[in-house]
PDB file of C-alpha atoms and ligand atoms in Angstrom:
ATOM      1  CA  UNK A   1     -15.909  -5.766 -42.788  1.00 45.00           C
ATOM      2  CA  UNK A   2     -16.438  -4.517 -46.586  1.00 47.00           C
ATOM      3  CA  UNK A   3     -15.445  -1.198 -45.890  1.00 51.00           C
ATOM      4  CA  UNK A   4     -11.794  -1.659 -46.636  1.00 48.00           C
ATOM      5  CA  UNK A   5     -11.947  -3.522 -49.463  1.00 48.00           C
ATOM      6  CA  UNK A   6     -10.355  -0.255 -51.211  1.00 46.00           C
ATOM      7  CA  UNK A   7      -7.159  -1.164 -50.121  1.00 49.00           C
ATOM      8  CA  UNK A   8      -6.856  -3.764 -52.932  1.00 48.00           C
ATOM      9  CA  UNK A   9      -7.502  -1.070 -55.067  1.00 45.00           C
ATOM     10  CA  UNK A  10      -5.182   2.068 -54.042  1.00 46.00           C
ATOM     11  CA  UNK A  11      -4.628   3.719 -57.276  1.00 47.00           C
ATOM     12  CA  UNK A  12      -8.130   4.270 -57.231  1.00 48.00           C
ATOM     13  CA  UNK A  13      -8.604   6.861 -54.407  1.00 47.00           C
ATOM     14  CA  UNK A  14      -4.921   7.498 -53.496  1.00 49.00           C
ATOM     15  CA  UNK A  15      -6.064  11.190 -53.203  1.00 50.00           C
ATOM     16  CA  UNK A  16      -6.781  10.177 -49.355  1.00 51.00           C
ATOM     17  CA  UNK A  17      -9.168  12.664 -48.890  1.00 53.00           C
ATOM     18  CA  UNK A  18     -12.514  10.646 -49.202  1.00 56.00           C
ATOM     19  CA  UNK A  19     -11.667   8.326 -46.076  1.00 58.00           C
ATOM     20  CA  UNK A  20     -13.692   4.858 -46.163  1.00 75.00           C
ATOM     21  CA  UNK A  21     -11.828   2.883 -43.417  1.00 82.00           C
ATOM     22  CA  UNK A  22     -13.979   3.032 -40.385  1.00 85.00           C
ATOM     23  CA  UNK A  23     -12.754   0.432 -37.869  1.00 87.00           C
ATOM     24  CA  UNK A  24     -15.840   0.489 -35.934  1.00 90.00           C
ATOM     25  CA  UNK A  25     -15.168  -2.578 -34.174  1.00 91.00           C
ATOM     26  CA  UNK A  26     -11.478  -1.953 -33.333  1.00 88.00           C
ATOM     27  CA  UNK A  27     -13.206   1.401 -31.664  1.00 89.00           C
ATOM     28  CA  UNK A  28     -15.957  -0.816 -29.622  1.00 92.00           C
ATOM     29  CA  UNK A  29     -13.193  -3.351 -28.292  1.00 91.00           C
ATOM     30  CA  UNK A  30     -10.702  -0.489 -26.994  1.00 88.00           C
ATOM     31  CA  UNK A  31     -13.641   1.294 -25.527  1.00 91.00           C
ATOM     32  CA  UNK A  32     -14.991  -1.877 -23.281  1.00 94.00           C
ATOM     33  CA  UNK A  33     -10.829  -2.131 -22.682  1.00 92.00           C
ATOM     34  CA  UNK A  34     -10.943   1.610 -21.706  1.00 92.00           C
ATOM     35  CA  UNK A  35     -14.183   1.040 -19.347  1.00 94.00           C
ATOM     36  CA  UNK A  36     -12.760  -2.139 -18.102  1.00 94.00           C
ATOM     37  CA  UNK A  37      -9.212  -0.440 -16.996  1.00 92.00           C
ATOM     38  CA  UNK A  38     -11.149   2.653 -15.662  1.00 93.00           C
ATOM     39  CA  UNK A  39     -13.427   0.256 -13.032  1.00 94.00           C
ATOM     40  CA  UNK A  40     -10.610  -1.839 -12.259  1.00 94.00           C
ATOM     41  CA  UNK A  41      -8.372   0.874 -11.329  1.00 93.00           C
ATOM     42  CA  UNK A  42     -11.838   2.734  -9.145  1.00 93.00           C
ATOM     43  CA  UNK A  43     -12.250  -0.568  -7.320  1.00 95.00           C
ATOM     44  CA  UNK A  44      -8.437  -1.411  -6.838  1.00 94.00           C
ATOM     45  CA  UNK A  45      -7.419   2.152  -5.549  1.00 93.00           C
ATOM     46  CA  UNK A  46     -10.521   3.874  -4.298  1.00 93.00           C
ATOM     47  CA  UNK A  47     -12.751   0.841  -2.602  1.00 93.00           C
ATOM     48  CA  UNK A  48     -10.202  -2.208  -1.532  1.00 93.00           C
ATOM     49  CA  UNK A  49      -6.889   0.039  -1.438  1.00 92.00           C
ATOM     50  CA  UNK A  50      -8.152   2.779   0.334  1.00 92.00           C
ATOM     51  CA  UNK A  51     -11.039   1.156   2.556  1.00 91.00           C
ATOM     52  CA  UNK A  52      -8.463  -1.032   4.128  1.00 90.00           C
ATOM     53  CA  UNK A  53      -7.655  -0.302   7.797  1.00 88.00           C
ATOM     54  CA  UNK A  54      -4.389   0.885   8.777  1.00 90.00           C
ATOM     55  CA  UNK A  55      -3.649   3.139   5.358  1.00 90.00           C
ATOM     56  CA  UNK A  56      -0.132   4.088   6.228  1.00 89.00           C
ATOM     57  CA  UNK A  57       0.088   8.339   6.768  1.00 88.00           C
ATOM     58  CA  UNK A  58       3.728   8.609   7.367  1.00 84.00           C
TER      59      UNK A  58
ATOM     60  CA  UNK B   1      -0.715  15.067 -41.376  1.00 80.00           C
ATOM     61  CA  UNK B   2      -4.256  13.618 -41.238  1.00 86.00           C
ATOM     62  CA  UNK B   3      -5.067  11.391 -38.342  1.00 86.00           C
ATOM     63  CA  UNK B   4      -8.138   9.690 -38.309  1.00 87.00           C
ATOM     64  CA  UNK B   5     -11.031  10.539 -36.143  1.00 87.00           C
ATOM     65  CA  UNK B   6     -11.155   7.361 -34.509  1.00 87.00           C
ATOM     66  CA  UNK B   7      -7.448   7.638 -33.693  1.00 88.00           C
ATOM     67  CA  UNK B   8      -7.945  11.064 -32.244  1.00 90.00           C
ATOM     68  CA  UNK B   9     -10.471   9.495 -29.627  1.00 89.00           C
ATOM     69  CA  UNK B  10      -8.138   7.195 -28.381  1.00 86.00           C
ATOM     70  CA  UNK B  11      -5.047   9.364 -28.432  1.00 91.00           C
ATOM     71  CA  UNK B  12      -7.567  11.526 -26.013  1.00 92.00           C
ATOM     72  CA  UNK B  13      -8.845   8.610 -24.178  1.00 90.00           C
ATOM     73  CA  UNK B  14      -5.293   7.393 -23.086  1.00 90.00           C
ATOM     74  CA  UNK B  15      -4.246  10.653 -21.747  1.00 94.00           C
ATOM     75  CA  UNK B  16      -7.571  10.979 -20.073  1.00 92.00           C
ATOM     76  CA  UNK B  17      -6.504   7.728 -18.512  1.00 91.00           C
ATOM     77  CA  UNK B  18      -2.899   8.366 -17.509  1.00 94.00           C
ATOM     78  CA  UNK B  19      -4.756  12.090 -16.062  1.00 95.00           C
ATOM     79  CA  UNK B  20      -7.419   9.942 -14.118  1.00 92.00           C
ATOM     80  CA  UNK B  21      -3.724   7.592 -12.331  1.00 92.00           C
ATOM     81  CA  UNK B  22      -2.044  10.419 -11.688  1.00 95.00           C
ATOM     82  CA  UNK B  23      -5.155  12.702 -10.148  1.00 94.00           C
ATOM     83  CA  UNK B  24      -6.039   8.859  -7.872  1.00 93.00           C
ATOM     84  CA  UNK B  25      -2.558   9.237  -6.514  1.00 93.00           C
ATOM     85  CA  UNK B  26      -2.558  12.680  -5.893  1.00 94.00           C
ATOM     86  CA  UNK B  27      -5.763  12.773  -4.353  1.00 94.00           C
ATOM     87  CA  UNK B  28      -4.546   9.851  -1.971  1.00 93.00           C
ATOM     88  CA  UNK B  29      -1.590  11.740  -0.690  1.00 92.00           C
ATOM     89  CA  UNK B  30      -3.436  14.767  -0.230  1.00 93.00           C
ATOM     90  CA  UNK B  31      -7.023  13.716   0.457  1.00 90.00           C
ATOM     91  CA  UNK B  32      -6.930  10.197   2.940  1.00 89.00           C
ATOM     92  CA  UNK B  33      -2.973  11.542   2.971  1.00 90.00           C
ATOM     93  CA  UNK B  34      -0.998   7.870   1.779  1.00 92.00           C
ATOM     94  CA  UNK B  35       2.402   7.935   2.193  1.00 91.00           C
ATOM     95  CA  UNK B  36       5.593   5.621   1.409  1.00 88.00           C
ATOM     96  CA  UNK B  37       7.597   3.864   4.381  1.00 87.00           C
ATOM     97  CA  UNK B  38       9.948   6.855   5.520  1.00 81.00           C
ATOM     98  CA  UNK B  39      13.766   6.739   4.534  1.00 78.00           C
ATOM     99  CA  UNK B  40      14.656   9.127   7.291  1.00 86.00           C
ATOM    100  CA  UNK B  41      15.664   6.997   9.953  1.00 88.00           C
ATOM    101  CA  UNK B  42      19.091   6.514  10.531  1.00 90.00           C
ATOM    102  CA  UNK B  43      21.033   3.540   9.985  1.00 90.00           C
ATOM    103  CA  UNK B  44      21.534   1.710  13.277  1.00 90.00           C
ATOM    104  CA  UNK B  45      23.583  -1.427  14.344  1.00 90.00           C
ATOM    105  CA  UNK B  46      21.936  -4.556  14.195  1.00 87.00           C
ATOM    106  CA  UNK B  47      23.999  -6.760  16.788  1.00 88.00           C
ATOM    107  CA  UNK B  48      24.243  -4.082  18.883  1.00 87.00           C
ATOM    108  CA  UNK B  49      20.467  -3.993  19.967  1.00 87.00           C
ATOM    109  CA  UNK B  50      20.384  -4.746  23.660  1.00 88.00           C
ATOM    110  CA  UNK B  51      22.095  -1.460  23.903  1.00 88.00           C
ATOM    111  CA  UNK B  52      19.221   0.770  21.858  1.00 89.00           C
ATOM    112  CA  UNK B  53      16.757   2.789  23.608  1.00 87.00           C
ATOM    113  CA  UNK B  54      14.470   1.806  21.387  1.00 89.00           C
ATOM    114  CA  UNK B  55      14.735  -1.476  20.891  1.00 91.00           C
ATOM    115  CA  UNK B  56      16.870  -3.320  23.866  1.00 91.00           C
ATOM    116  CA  UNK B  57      13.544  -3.398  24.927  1.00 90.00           C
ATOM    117  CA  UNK B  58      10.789  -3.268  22.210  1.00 93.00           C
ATOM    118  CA  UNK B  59       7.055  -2.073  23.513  1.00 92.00           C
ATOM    119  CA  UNK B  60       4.676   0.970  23.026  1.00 93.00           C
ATOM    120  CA  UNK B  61       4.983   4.331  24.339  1.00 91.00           C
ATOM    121  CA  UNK B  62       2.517   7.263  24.361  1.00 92.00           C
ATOM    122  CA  UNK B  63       4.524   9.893  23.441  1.00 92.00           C
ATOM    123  CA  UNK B  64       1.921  12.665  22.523  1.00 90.00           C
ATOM    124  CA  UNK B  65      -2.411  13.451  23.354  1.00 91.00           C
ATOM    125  CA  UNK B  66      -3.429  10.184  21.184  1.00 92.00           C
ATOM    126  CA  UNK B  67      -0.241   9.107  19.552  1.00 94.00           C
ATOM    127  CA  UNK B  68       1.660   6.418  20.342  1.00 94.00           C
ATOM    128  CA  UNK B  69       4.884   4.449  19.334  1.00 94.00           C
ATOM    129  CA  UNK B  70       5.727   0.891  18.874  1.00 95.00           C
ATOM    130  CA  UNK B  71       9.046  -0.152  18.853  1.00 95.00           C
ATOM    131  CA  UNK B  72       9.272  -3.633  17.288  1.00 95.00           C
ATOM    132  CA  UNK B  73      12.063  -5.946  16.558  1.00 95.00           C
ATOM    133  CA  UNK B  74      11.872  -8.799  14.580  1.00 95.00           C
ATOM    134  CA  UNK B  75      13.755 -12.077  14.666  1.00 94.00           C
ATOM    135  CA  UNK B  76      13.882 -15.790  13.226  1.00 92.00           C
ATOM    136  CA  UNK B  77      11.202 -16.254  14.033  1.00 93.00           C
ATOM    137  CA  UNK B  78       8.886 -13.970  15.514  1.00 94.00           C
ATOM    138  CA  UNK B  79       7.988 -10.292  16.500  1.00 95.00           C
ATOM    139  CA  UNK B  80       8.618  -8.626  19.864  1.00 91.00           C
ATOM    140  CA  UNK B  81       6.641  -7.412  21.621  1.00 92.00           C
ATOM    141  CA  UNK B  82       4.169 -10.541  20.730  1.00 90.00           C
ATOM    142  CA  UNK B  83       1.065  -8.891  21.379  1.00 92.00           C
ATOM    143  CA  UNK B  84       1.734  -5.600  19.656  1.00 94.00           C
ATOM    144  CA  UNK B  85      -1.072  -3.581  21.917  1.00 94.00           C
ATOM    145  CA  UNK B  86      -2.296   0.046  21.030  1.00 94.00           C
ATOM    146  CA  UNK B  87      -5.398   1.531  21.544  1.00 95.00           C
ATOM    147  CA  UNK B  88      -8.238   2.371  19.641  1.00 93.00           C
ATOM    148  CA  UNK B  89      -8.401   5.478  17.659  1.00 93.00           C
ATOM    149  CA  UNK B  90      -4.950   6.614  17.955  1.00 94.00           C
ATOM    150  CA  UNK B  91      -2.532   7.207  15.732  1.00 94.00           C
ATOM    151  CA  UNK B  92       0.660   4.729  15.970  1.00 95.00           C
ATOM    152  CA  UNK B  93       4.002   4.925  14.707  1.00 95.00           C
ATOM    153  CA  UNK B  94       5.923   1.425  14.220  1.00 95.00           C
ATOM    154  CA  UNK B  95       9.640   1.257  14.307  1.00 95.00           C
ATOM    155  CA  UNK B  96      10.099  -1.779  13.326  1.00 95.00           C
ATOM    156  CA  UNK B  97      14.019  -3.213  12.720  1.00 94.00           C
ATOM    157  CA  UNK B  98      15.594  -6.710  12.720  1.00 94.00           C
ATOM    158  CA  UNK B  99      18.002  -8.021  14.589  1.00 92.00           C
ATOM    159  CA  UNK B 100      19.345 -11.053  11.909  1.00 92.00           C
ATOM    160  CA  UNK B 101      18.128 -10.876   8.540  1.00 94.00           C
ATOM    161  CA  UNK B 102      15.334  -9.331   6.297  1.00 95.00           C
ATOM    162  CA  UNK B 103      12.095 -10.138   7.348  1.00 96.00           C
ATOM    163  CA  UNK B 104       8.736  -8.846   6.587  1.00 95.00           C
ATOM    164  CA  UNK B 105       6.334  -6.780   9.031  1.00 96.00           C
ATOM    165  CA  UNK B 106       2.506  -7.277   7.379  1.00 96.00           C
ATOM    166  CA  UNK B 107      -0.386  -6.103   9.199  1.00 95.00           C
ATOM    167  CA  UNK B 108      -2.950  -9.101   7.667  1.00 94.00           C
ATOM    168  CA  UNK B 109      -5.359  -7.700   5.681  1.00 92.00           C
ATOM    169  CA  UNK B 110      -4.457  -3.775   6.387  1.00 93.00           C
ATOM    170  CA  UNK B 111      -2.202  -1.620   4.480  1.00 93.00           C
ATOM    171  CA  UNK B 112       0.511  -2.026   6.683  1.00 94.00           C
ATOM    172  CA  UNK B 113       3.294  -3.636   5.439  1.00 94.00           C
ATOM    173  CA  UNK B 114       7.165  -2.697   5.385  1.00 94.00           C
ATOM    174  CA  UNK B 115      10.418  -4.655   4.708  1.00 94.00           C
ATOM    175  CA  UNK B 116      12.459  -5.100   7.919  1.00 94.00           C
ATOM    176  CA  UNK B 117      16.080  -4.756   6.924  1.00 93.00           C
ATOM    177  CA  UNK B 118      19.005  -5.598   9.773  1.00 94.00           C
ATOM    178  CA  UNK B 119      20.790  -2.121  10.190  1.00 92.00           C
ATOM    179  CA  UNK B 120      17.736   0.156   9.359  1.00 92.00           C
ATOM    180  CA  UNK B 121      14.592   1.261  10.968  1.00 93.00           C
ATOM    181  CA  UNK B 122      11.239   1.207   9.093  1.00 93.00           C
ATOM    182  CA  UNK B 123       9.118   3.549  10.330  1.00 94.00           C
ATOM    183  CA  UNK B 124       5.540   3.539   9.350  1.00 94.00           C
ATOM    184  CA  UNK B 125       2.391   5.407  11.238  1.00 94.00           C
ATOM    185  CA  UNK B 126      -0.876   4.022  10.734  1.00 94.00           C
ATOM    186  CA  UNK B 127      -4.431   5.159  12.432  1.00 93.00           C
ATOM    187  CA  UNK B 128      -6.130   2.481  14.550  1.00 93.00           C
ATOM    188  CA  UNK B 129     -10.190   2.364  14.199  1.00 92.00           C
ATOM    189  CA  UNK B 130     -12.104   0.317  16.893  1.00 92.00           C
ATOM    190  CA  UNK B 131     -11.340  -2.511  18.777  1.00 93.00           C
ATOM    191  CA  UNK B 132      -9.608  -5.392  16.600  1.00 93.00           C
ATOM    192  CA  UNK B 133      -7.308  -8.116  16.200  1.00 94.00           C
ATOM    193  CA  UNK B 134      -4.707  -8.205  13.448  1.00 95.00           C
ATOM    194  CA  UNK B 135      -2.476 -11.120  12.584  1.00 95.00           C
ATOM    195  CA  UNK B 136       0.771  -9.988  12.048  1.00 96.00           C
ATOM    196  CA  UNK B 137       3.112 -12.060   9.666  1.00 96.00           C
ATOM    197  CA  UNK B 138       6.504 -11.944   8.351  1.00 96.00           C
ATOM    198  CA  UNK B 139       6.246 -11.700   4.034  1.00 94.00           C
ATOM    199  CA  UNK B 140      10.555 -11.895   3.336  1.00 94.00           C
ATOM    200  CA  UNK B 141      11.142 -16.019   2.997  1.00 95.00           C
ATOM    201  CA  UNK B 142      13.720 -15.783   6.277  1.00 94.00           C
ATOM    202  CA  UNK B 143      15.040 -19.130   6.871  1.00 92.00           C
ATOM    203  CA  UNK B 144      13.364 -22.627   8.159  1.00 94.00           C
ATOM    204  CA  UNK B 145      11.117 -20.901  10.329  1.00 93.00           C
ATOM    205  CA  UNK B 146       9.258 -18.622   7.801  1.00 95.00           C
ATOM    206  CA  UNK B 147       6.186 -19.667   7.797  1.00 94.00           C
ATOM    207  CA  UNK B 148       5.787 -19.952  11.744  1.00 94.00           C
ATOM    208  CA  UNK B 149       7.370 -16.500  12.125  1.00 95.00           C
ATOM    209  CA  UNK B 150       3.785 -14.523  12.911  1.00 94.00           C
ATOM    210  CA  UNK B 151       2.693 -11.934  15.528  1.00 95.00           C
ATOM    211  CA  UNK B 152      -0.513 -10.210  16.876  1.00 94.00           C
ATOM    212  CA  UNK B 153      -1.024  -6.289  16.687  1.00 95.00           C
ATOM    213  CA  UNK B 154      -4.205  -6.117  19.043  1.00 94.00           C
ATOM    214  CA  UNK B 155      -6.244  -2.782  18.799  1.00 94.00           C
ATOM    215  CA  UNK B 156      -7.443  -2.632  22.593  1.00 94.00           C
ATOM    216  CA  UNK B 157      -9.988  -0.186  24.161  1.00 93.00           C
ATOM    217  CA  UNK B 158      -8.152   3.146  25.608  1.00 91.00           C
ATOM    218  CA  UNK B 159      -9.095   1.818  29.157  1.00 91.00           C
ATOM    219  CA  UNK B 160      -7.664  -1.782  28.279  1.00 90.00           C
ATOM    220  CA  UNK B 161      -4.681  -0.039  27.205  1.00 90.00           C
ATOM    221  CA  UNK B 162      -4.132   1.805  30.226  1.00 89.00           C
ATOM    222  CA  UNK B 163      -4.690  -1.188  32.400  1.00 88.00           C
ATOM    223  CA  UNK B 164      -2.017  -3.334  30.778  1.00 85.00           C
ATOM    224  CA  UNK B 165       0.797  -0.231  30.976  1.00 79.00           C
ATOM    225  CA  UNK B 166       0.038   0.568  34.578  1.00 74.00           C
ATOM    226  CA  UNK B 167      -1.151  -2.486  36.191  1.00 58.00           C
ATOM    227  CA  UNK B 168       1.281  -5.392  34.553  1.00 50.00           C
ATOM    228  CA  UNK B 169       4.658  -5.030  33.537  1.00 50.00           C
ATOM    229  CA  UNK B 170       6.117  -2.533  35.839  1.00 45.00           C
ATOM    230  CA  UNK B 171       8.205  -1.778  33.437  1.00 45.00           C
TER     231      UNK B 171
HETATM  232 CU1   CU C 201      10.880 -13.481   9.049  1.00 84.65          CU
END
């Protein structure tokens, strides 16, 4: 959470180069989003679309 | 422009994700081969049923090694024919039309499932697996009846099938 406590001080590194905001967390959360959306979608399409009987083939 | 590294992963992660839709959808048309109801039939007139080959009387007809038709009509408040029987393993086109409003054809608990519009044919062809019996409802809110309008498709052994076509009905 400390990490972007620079922002209350911009003049300071306004040069941008030395980057200190890290939003690890923000990262984590839209990973287990990402994982989440990717098993839905397997288990939607691939196991209760698809396993039905009767797909429709024209 | 500097983009952080973090923002880089998810900029890649997204389009990994839109890739990994797109390639699921491909790979169903191509692979199991999913396809849409077909638009191809041609408009047809919806009082004037009783005088349609298809449909003045609706049943099933083998019309190839395997494949067989169904011509269905549906109504306030039901499906004709009521059984819909095909045989097993065989693969089963349904033209299925209305002759009042729009009603729903839905296979319960399969993947087929068209809108039945008055005028129009909705043809959809569907492979049957073993021996089974489907309830077969009506999903467009039609009128009073609605939720008593229901059917039967009944996947019948090949010799069950033949029994029914030649012995019964004499057409
Ligand atoms: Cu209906």
């Amino acid at each position: 959470m400390g990490q972007n406590e620079t922002a209350h001080a911009p003049t300071d590194d306004a040069s941008g180069e030395t980057e200190e905001f890290d939003p690890i967390g923000t990262l984590t959360l839209i990973a287990i989003y990402f994982v989440i959306l990717v098993l839905s979608w397997v288990y939607i399409y691939y196991i209760e679309f698809l396993g039905r009987d009767l797909v429709v083939v024209g | 422009m500097h983009i952080h590294n973090y923002e880089k992963i998810w900029l890649a992660a997204s389009v990994l994700l839109i890739l990994l839709l797109l390639g699921s959808v491909t790979y169903g048309a191509v692979g199991p081969g999913v396809a849409m109801v077909s638009d191809s039939e041609q408009a047809i007139d919806a009082g004037g049923l009783d005088d349609d080959d298809r449909f003045s009387e609706p049943r099933v007809e083998q019309v190839g090694e395997n494949e067989y038709e169904a011509y269905v009509v549906a109504y306030q408040f039901g499906f004709q024919p009521d059984p819909i029987v095909v045989p097993e393993n065989s693969t089963v086109t349904f033209y299925v039309t209305s002759r009042d409003v729009i009603h729903g054809f839905e296979v319960a608990g399969t993947n087929a499932n068209t809108m039945v519009v008055p005028g129009e044919v909705s043809k959809i062809t569907v492979e049957t697996d073993d021996r089974q019996e489907y309830g077969l409802i009506c999903n467009e809110y039609c009128g009073a009846g609605h939720h008593v309008m229901e059917g039967k498709v009944n996947v019948v052994s090949q010799a069950e099938f033949d029994d029914r076509n030649d012995g019964g009905n004499g057409e």
